[in-house]
CSV table of C-alpha atoms in Angstrom, one decimal:
chain,number,residue,atom,x,y,z
C,41,MET,CA,-18.7,23.5,19.9
C,42,SER,CA,-15.8,24.0,17.4
C,43,GLU,CA,-13.6,21.1,16.5
C,44,VAL,CA,-10.0,21.1,17.7
C,45,PRO,CA,-7.7,21.0,14.7
C,46,GLN,CA,-5.4,17.9,14.8
C,47,LYS,CA,-2.2,17.5,12.9
C,48,HIS,CA,-2.2,13.7,13.4
C,49,LEU,CA,-4.0,10.9,15.3
C,50,PHE,CA,-2.0,11.4,18.5
C,51,ASP,CA,-2.5,15.2,18.6
C,52,GLY,CA,-5.1,16.6,20.9
C,53,THR,CA,-6.2,13.3,22.4
C,54,GLU,CA,-6.7,12.5,26.1
C,55,LEU,CA,-3.1,11.2,26.0
C,56,ASN,CA,-1.9,14.8,25.4
C,57,VAL,CA,0.2,16.3,22.6
C,58,TYR,CA,3.8,15.3,22.2
C,59,GLU,CA,4.7,18.7,20.7
C,60,THR,CA,3.9,20.5,23.9
C,61,GLY,CA,7.1,19.3,25.6
C,62,ASN,CA,5.1,18.7,28.7
C,63,VAL,CA,4.2,15.0,28.1
C,64,VAL,CA,6.0,12.2,26.3
C,65,ASN,CA,3.5,9.9,24.8
C,66,LEU,CA,4.7,6.3,24.9
C,67,SER,CA,1.4,5.0,23.4
C,68,ALA,CA,1.8,6.0,19.8
C,69,GLY,CA,2.2,2.9,17.7
C,70,ALA,CA,3.5,4.6,14.5
C,71,PRO,CA,6.7,5.8,12.9
C,72,GLY,CA,7.8,9.1,14.5
C,73,PRO,CA,8.2,12.5,12.7
C,74,ASP,CA,12.0,12.0,12.2
C,75,LEU,CA,11.3,8.9,10.2
C,76,LEU,CA,8.3,10.1,8.3
C,77,ARG,CA,10.2,13.2,7.2
C,78,GLU,CA,12.4,10.9,5.1
C,79,CYS,CA,9.3,10.0,3.1
C,80,SER,CA,9.1,13.4,1.4
C,81,ASN,CA,11.9,12.9,-1.0
C,82,LEU,CA,11.1,9.2,-1.6
C,83,PHE,CA,7.5,10.0,-2.6
C,84,LEU,CA,8.6,12.9,-4.8
C,85,LYS,CA,10.9,10.6,-6.8
C,86,ALA,CA,8.3,7.8,-7.0
C,87,THR,CA,5.5,10.2,-8.0
C,88,GLU,CA,7.6,11.7,-10.8
C,89,HIS,CA,8.5,8.2,-12.0
C,90,ARG,CA,4.9,7.0,-11.9
C,91,MET,CA,3.4,10.1,-13.6
C,92,LYS,CA,5.8,9.7,-16.5
C,93,HIS,CA,4.7,6.1,-16.8
C,94,GLU,CA,1.0,7.0,-16.7
C,95,PHE,CA,1.4,9.8,-19.3
C,96,GLU,CA,3.0,7.3,-21.7
C,97,ASN,CA,0.6,4.4,-20.9
C,98,ASN,CA,-3.0,5.7,-21.0
C,99,ALA,CA,-3.1,6.8,-17.4
C,100,TYR,CA,-4.8,3.6,-16.2
C,101,LEU,CA,-3.8,4.5,-12.6
C,102,PHE,CA,-6.5,7.2,-12.6
C,103,GLN,CA,-9.3,4.7,-13.7
C,104,TYR,CA,-11.3,2.4,-11.6
C,105,GLY,CA,-9.1,-0.6,-11.0
C,106,PRO,CA,-9.7,-4.3,-10.6
C,107,ALA,CA,-11.4,-5.1,-7.3
C,108,ILE,CA,-8.5,-6.8,-5.6
C,109,GLY,CA,-5.8,-4.7,-7.2
C,110,ARG,CA,-3.9,-4.6,-10.4
C,111,ILE,CA,-1.8,-7.7,-11.1
C,112,ASP,CA,1.3,-5.7,-11.9
C,113,PHE,CA,1.2,-4.1,-8.5
C,114,ARG,CA,0.5,-7.4,-6.7
C,115,THR,CA,3.4,-9.0,-8.6
C,116,VAL,CA,5.8,-6.3,-7.6
C,117,LEU,CA,4.4,-6.4,-4.0
C,118,ALA,CA,4.8,-10.2,-3.9
C,119,ASP,CA,8.4,-9.9,-5.0
C,120,PHE,CA,9.1,-7.3,-2.3
C,121,LEU,CA,7.4,-9.4,0.4
C,122,SER,CA,9.3,-12.5,-0.7
C,123,ARG,CA,12.6,-10.7,-0.3
C,124,ARG,CA,11.7,-9.3,3.1
C,125,TYR,CA,10.0,-12.5,4.4
C,126,HIS,CA,12.8,-14.7,3.0
C,127,ALA,CA,9.9,-16.9,1.8
C,128,ASN,CA,7.8,-17.1,-1.4
C,129,VAL,CA,4.7,-14.9,-1.7
C,130,ASN,CA,2.4,-15.5,-4.7
C,131,PRO,CA,0.6,-12.5,-6.2
C,132,VAL,CA,-2.5,-14.6,-6.8
C,133,ASN,CA,-2.9,-14.7,-3.0
C,134,LEU,CA,-2.8,-10.9,-2.5
C,135,VAL,CA,-5.8,-8.6,-2.1
C,136,VAL,CA,-5.2,-4.8,-1.8
C,137,THR,CA,-6.7,-3.0,1.2
C,138,THR,CA,-6.3,0.4,2.8
C,139,GLY,CA,-4.6,-1.2,5.8
C,140,ALA,CA,-5.0,-4.1,8.3
C,141,THR,CA,-8.1,-2.8,10.0
C,142,GLN,CA,-10.0,-2.4,6.7
C,143,GLY,CA,-8.8,-6.0,5.9
C,144,LEU,CA,-10.4,-7.1,9.2
C,145,HIS,CA,-13.6,-5.3,8.4
C,146,LEU,CA,-13.7,-6.9,4.9
C,147,ILE,CA,-13.2,-10.3,6.5
C,148,LEU,CA,-16.0,-9.8,9.0
C,149,SER,CA,-18.5,-8.4,6.5
C,150,THR,CA,-17.7,-10.7,3.5
C,151,LEU,CA,-16.7,-14.1,4.9
C,152,LEU,CA,-18.6,-14.6,8.2
C,153,ASP,CA,-22.2,-15.5,9.1
C,154,LEU,CA,-24.0,-12.5,10.6
C,155,HIS,CA,-24.3,-14.4,13.9
C,156,ALA,CA,-20.6,-15.5,13.9
C,157,PHE,CA,-18.5,-15.9,17.0
C,158,VAL,CA,-15.3,-13.8,17.0
C,159,PHE,CA,-12.6,-15.4,19.2
C,160,VAL,CA,-10.0,-12.9,20.4
C,161,ASP,CA,-7.1,-13.1,22.8
C,162,GLU,CA,-7.9,-11.9,26.3
C,163,VAL,CA,-5.5,-9.1,25.6
C,164,THR,CA,-5.3,-7.9,22.0
C,165,TYR,CA,-5.1,-4.8,19.7
C,166,MET,CA,-7.6,-2.4,21.1
C,167,ILE,CA,-8.8,-0.8,17.8
C,168,ALA,CA,-9.5,-4.3,16.4
C,169,LEU,CA,-11.8,-4.8,19.4
C,170,GLU,CA,-13.6,-1.6,18.6
C,171,ALA,CA,-14.0,-2.6,15.0
C,172,ILE,CA,-15.3,-6.0,15.8
C,173,SER,CA,-17.7,-4.7,18.4
C,174,GLN,CA,-19.5,-2.6,15.7
C,175,PHE,CA,-20.8,-5.9,14.2
C,176,ASN,CA,-23.4,-6.1,16.9
C,177,THR,CA,-25.0,-9.4,15.7
C,178,MET,CA,-21.6,-11.2,16.2
C,179,LYS,CA,-20.4,-12.4,19.6
C,180,ILE,CA,-16.9,-11.7,20.9
C,181,VAL,CA,-15.4,-14.6,22.9
C,182,ALA,CA,-12.2,-13.9,24.9
C,183,VAL,CA,-9.7,-16.7,24.9
C,184,PRO,CA,-7.2,-17.2,27.8
C,185,PHE,CA,-3.8,-15.8,26.9
C,186,SER,CA,-0.4,-16.0,28.5
C,187,THR,CA,1.5,-12.7,28.1
C,188,ARG,CA,4.7,-14.8,27.8
C,189,HIS,CA,3.6,-17.7,25.6
C,190,GLY,CA,0.5,-16.6,23.8
C,191,VAL,CA,-2.9,-18.2,23.3
C,192,ASP,CA,-4.1,-21.1,25.4
C,193,LEU,CA,-4.8,-23.6,22.6
C,194,ASP,CA,-6.7,-26.1,24.7
C,195,ALA,CA,-9.0,-23.4,25.9
C,196,LEU,CA,-9.5,-22.1,22.3
C,197,GLU,CA,-10.3,-25.6,21.1
C,198,GLN,CA,-12.9,-26.1,23.8
C,199,LEU,CA,-14.5,-22.7,23.2
C,200,VAL,CA,-14.6,-23.4,19.5
C,201,THR,CA,-16.1,-26.8,19.9
C,202,GLU,CA,-18.9,-25.5,22.2
C,203,ARG,CA,-20.0,-22.8,19.8
C,204,LYS,CA,-19.6,-24.3,16.3
C,205,PHE,CA,-22.6,-24.1,14.0
C,206,THR,CA,-23.4,-24.4,10.3
C,207,PRO,CA,-23.1,-21.0,8.6
C,208,SER,CA,-25.7,-19.6,6.3
C,209,ASN,CA,-25.4,-20.7,2.6
C,210,ASP,CA,-23.8,-17.5,1.4
C,211,LYS,CA,-21.1,-17.3,4.0
C,212,PRO,CA,-18.2,-19.7,4.2
C,213,PHE,CA,-17.3,-19.4,7.9
C,214,TRP,CA,-19.3,-19.6,11.2
C,215,GLY,CA,-16.5,-18.1,13.3
C,216,VAL,CA,-13.0,-16.4,13.2
C,217,TYR,CA,-10.1,-16.3,15.6
C,218,TYR,CA,-8.4,-12.9,15.4
C,219,THR,CA,-4.8,-12.6,16.6
C,220,ILE,CA,-1.4,-11.1,16.1
C,221,PRO,CA,1.0,-14.2,16.2
C,222,THR,CA,4.2,-12.4,15.5
C,223,PHE,CA,5.3,-9.7,18.0
C,224,HIS,CA,1.8,-9.5,19.4
C,225,ASN,CA,0.2,-6.2,20.0
C,226,PRO,CA,0.2,-5.3,22.9
C,227,THR,CA,2.4,-8.0,24.6
C,228,GLY,CA,5.2,-8.5,22.1
C,229,VAL,CA,4.8,-12.3,22.3
C,230,LEU,CA,6.0,-14.5,19.4
C,231,TYR,CA,3.9,-17.7,18.8
C,232,SER,CA,6.1,-20.8,18.6
C,233,GLU,CA,6.0,-23.0,15.5
C,234,ALA,CA,4.3,-25.7,17.6
C,235,THR,CA,1.6,-23.2,18.5
C,236,CYS,CA,1.1,-22.2,14.9
C,237,LYS,CA,0.8,-25.8,13.7
C,238,LYS,CA,-1.7,-26.7,16.3
C,239,LEU,CA,-3.7,-23.6,15.6
C,240,ILE,CA,-3.9,-24.5,12.0
C,241,LYS,CA,-5.2,-28.0,12.9
C,242,ILE,CA,-7.9,-26.5,15.2
C,243,ALA,CA,-9.0,-24.2,12.4
C,244,ARG,CA,-9.1,-27.0,9.8
C,245,ASP,CA,-10.9,-29.4,12.1
C,246,ASN,CA,-13.6,-26.9,12.9
C,247,ASN,CA,-14.1,-24.8,9.7
C,248,LEU,CA,-12.7,-21.8,11.7
C,249,LEU,CA,-11.2,-18.9,9.9
C,250,VAL,CA,-8.0,-17.4,11.4
C,251,ALA,CA,-7.4,-13.7,10.7
C,252,CYS,CA,-4.0,-12.5,11.8
C,253,ASP,CA,-2.4,-9.1,11.7
C,254,ASP,CA,1.1,-9.7,10.2
C,255,VAL,CA,2.3,-6.2,10.5
C,256,TYR,CA,5.5,-6.5,12.5
C,257,ASN,CA,6.9,-9.7,10.9
C,258,VAL,CA,9.8,-8.0,9.1
C,259,LEU,CA,10.8,-6.2,12.3
C,260,SER,CA,12.6,-9.1,13.9
C,261,TYR,CA,15.6,-7.8,15.8
C,262,ASP,CA,17.5,-11.0,16.8
C,263,THR,CA,17.7,-12.8,13.5
C,264,GLU,CA,18.1,-11.9,9.9
C,265,THR,CA,15.3,-14.2,8.8
C,266,PRO,CA,11.9,-13.2,10.1
C,267,PRO,CA,9.6,-15.7,11.9
C,268,LYS,CA,7.5,-17.8,9.5
C,269,ARG,CA,4.1,-16.2,9.2
C,270,LEU,CA,1.0,-18.1,10.1
C,271,PHE,CA,-0.3,-18.1,6.5
C,272,ALA,CA,2.7,-20.2,5.5
C,273,PHE,CA,1.7,-23.0,7.9
C,274,ASP,CA,-1.7,-23.3,6.2
C,275,ASP,CA,-0.2,-25.1,3.1
C,276,VAL,CA,-2.9,-25.3,0.5
C,277,LYS,CA,-1.8,-28.1,-1.8
C,278,ASP,CA,-5.3,-29.6,-2.4
C,279,GLU,CA,-7.1,-27.5,-5.0
C,280,ASN,CA,-10.4,-28.3,-3.3
C,281,TYR,CA,-9.1,-27.0,0.0
C,282,ARG,CA,-10.3,-23.5,0.6
C,283,GLY,CA,-7.8,-22.6,3.3
C,284,ASN,CA,-8.3,-21.2,6.8
C,285,VAL,CA,-5.8,-18.4,7.3
C,286,ILE,CA,-5.7,-14.8,6.1
C,287,SER,CA,-2.6,-12.7,6.8
C,288,ASN,CA,-3.3,-9.0,7.1
C,289,GLY,CA,-0.4,-6.7,6.2
C,290,THR,CA,0.1,-2.9,6.1
C,291,PHE,CA,2.6,-0.3,5.0
C,292,SER,CA,1.7,1.8,8.1
C,293,LYS,CA,4.5,0.4,10.3
C,294,ILE,CA,7.2,0.0,7.5
C,295,LEU,CA,6.5,3.1,5.4
C,296,SER,CA,3.7,5.5,6.3
C,297,PRO,CA,0.3,5.3,8.0
C,298,GLY,CA,-0.9,8.3,6.0
C,299,ILE,CA,-0.9,6.5,2.6
C,300,ARG,CA,-3.6,4.1,3.8
C,301,LEU,CA,-2.4,1.0,1.9
C,302,GLY,CA,-2.1,-2.6,2.9
C,303,TRP,CA,-2.8,-6.1,1.7
C,304,MET,CA,-4.4,-9.4,2.6
C,305,GLU,CA,-2.5,-12.7,1.8
C,306,CYS,CA,-5.1,-15.4,1.5
C,307,PRO,CA,-5.9,-18.6,-0.3
C,308,VAL,CA,-7.0,-18.2,-4.0
C,309,LYS,CA,-10.5,-19.5,-3.2
C,310,ILE,CA,-10.9,-16.8,-0.6
C,311,ALA,CA,-9.3,-14.1,-2.8
C,312,ASP,CA,-12.0,-15.0,-5.4
C,313,ILE,CA,-14.7,-14.3,-2.8
C,314,PHE,CA,-13.2,-10.8,-2.2
C,315,ARG,CA,-13.0,-10.3,-5.9
C,316,GLU,CA,-16.8,-10.3,-5.9
C,317,SER,CA,-17.1,-7.9,-2.9
C,318,GLY,CA,-19.5,-5.1,-3.7
C,319,VAL,CA,-17.3,-2.6,-1.7
C,320,LEU,CA,-14.2,-3.5,-3.6
C,321,ARG,CA,-15.8,-3.7,-7.0
C,322,SER,CA,-17.6,-0.4,-6.6
C,323,GLY,CA,-14.5,1.3,-5.4
C,324,GLY,CA,-12.4,-0.3,-8.1
C,325,CYS,CA,-9.5,-1.4,-5.8
C,326,ALA,CA,-8.8,0.1,-2.4
C,327,ASN,CA,-6.6,3.2,-2.8
C,328,GLY,CA,-5.6,2.3,-6.4
C,329,TYR,CA,-3.7,5.6,-7.0
C,330,MET,CA,-1.3,4.9,-4.1
C,331,THR,CA,-0.6,1.4,-5.4
C,332,GLY,CA,1.0,3.0,-8.4
C,333,ILE,CA,3.2,5.2,-6.3
C,334,VAL,CA,4.3,2.4,-4.0
C,335,GLN,CA,4.9,0.2,-7.0
C,336,SER,CA,7.4,2.9,-8.2
C,337,LEU,CA,9.0,3.0,-4.7
C,338,ILE,CA,9.6,-0.7,-5.0
C,339,GLU,CA,10.8,-0.7,-8.6
C,340,LEU,CA,13.2,2.2,-7.9
C,341,LYS,CA,14.6,0.2,-4.9
C,342,LEU,CA,13.6,3.0,-2.6
C,343,LEU,CA,11.3,1.1,-0.3
C,344,ASP,CA,14.0,-1.5,0.6
C,345,GLY,CA,16.4,1.2,1.7
C,346,HIS,CA,13.7,3.0,3.7
C,347,LEU,CA,12.6,-0.1,5.5
C,348,ASP,CA,16.3,-0.8,6.3
C,349,LEU,CA,16.4,2.7,8.0
C,350,TYR,CA,13.2,2.0,10.0
C,351,TYR,CA,14.5,-1.4,11.0
C,352,ALA,CA,17.8,0.0,12.3
C,353,LYS,CA,16.1,2.8,14.2
C,354,TYR,CA,13.4,0.6,15.7
C,355,LYS,CA,15.9,-1.9,16.8
C,356,GLU,CA,18.1,0.8,18.4
C,357,ARG,CA,15.0,2.2,20.2
C,358,MET,CA,13.8,-1.2,21.5
C,359,GLU,CA,17.3,-2.1,22.8
C,360,ALA,CA,17.5,1.3,24.6
C,361,ALA,CA,14.1,1.0,26.1
C,362,CYS,CA,14.7,-2.5,27.4
C,363,GLU,CA,18.2,-1.6,28.8
C,364,ILE,CA,16.6,1.2,30.9
C,365,LEU,CA,13.8,-1.1,32.1
C,366,LYS,CA,16.3,-3.8,33.1
C,367,LYS,CA,18.3,-1.3,35.1
C,368,LYS,CA,15.6,0.9,36.6
C,369,LEU,CA,12.2,-0.8,36.8
C,370,ASP,CA,11.2,-1.9,40.2
C,371,PRO,CA,12.0,-5.7,40.7
C,372,SER,CA,8.4,-6.3,41.7
C,373,CYS,CA,7.5,-5.6,38.1
C,374,ASP,CA,7.8,-8.1,35.2
C,375,PHE,CA,8.5,-7.6,31.5
C,376,GLN,CA,10.0,-9.7,28.7
C,377,ALA,CA,12.2,-8.0,26.2
C,378,PRO,CA,10.5,-8.5,22.8
C,379,ARG,CA,12.4,-10.1,20.0
C,380,GLY,CA,10.8,-7.7,17.5
C,381,GLY,CA,8.0,-5.3,16.8
C,382,TYR,CA,6.9,-2.2,18.5
C,383,PHE,CA,5.7,-3.0,22.0
C,384,ILE,CA,6.8,-3.7,25.5
C,385,TRP,CA,4.3,-5.1,28.0
C,386,ILE,CA,4.9,-4.5,31.7
C,387,THR,CA,3.1,-6.4,34.5
C,388,PHE,CA,3.0,-4.5,37.8
C,389,PRO,CA,2.4,-6.2,41.2
C,390,GLU,CA,-1.1,-7.6,41.7
C,391,GLY,CA,-3.5,-5.0,42.9
C,392,THR,CA,-1.8,-2.1,41.1
C,393,ASN,CA,-4.4,0.2,39.4
C,394,CYS,CA,-2.6,1.2,36.2
C,395,LEU,CA,-5.4,3.6,35.2
C,396,GLU,CA,-4.6,5.5,38.3
C,397,PHE,CA,-0.8,5.1,37.9
C,398,ASN,CA,-0.9,6.4,34.4
C,399,GLU,CA,-2.6,9.6,35.5
C,400,PHE,CA,-0.1,9.9,38.3
C,401,CYS,CA,2.7,9.4,35.9
C,402,ARG,CA,1.3,12.0,33.5
C,403,LYS,CA,0.7,14.7,36.1
C,404,ASN,CA,3.9,14.3,38.0
C,405,PHE,CA,6.5,12.9,35.6
C,406,GLY,CA,5.2,13.9,32.1
C,407,VAL,CA,5.0,10.5,30.7
C,408,VAL,CA,2.0,8.4,29.5
C,409,ALA,CA,1.4,5.0,28.1
C,410,ILE,CA,-1.8,2.8,27.8
C,411,PRO,CA,-3.2,0.8,30.7
C,412,GLY,CA,-3.9,-2.9,30.2
C,413,PRO,CA,-7.8,-2.9,30.3
C,414,ARG,CA,-7.9,-0.9,27.1
C,415,PHE,CA,-6.7,-4.1,25.3
C,416,SER,CA,-9.2,-6.5,27.0
C,417,ALA,CA,-12.8,-7.2,25.9
C,418,GLN,CA,-13.4,-8.1,29.6
C,419,GLY,CA,-11.5,-5.1,31.2
C,420,LEU,CA,-8.8,-7.4,32.5
C,421,PHE,CA,-5.1,-6.7,33.0
C,422,LYS,CA,-5.6,-3.7,35.3
C,423,ASN,CA,-2.1,-4.1,36.6
C,424,CYS,CA,-0.4,-4.0,33.2
C,425,MET,CA,0.7,-1.3,30.7
C,426,ARG,CA,1.9,-1.2,27.1
C,427,LEU,CA,4.8,1.0,26.0
C,428,THR,CA,5.8,1.5,22.4
C,429,ILE,CA,9.2,2.4,21.0
C,430,ALA,CA,8.5,3.5,17.5
C,431,PHE,CA,7.5,7.2,17.8
C,432,HIS,CA,10.4,8.8,19.6
C,433,GLU,CA,14.1,9.1,19.1
C,434,VAL,CA,16.5,7.2,21.4
C,435,ALA,CA,17.3,10.2,23.7
C,436,THR,CA,13.6,10.9,24.3
C,437,ILE,CA,12.9,7.2,24.9
C,438,LYS,CA,15.7,6.9,27.5
C,439,LEU,CA,14.5,10.0,29.3
C,440,ALA,CA,10.9,9.0,29.2
C,441,ILE,CA,11.3,5.4,30.4
C,442,THR,CA,13.7,6.6,33.2
C,443,LYS,CA,10.9,8.9,34.3
C,444,PHE,CA,8.4,6.1,34.0
C,445,CYS,CA,10.4,3.9,36.3
C,446,GLU,CA,10.9,6.8,38.8
C,447,ALA,CA,7.2,7.5,38.7
C,448,PHE,CA,6.4,3.9,39.8
C,449,ASP,CA,8.9,4.2,42.6
C,450,ALA,CA,7.2,7.3,43.8
C,451,TYR,CA,3.7,5.8,43.3
C,452,LYS,CA,4.6,2.7,45.2
C,453,LYS,CA,5.8,4.7,48.2
C,454,ILE,CA,2.5,6.7,48.3
C,455,LYS,CA,0.5,3.4,48.1
C,456,ASN,CA,2.6,1.8,50.8
């Protein structure tokens, strides 16, 4: 059987191809073609800048690099993140990765006991679930989660207390809670400061690691200052305190998924453990070449301007999508307009089969999204769906979400 050639991840999948003109895919959590096209000139300028630098400075970029990344790149990255977070980021806390999912994989393989418990929100990022499930000696534990307020901390504390054990000598943690506290994927929820503080206390009291994807933090649409990231609540002042939070970042949402570059922000004692990782040491820094190009993008002030463009476009798309939903979505459905990020979570009336509705929507109205069970380790949330606003331009989003609302009206009539 010959392989179907794909131009990108969302091409030729069961969700259909956006280029066909037949189906608008509202599942694609990535910058769209109109935004990525702008990368061509940026990367051309940055590459020319970096190649001149390498020619004049022994071409170290083409050599194996330090395991956690060169300090010059991590310093420039820390300066960029400090500006965008409106908060201090220290380069000694940064570890270079090829993206947030590789960061999660490194966390699971490097820091956790082989029989660790992995606590996840009842509804969470579906590809993270797939990555975690491949560690088949570890046990996934779903934690009750409100799609309006976030994790049930009392339930988490009880589940953690019941399962806690002493990890093997070569691993620092017996368990990890994986979450997306800022503009959660798929629900768009933003954890409150009170939730973040209590979560840190639970983690410290129980030697629990918290691994959070902080990939949408700078995409806050109702305030100039982004929400405080969870890592910043885990204030490591005692030099003997190892720390309990790792923040996973990526350039996939704010620059390009194709460059495969990200970072982990973690306490120094944990960064030192990653420094000894066989995978990172053998590879000599994850995607070291691209760190040089992105360093030039930052130094030339190109990345800031590019992110400003993305921010403006994403905000416009989110507002357009929510405006249509407020006007046209059946009142029996519920959604909360997110304050930032990529995603809108819709809850349909109890008993709605969104797997069936999604197929009805695709066949009859030319629109698809992702049904809720895909995001649940237990197959829950069958009456929910996730829409994303990043991939398509405003006109397409308005048309697609109008059709989506009309599709539910038609589906509801058939079911009644």
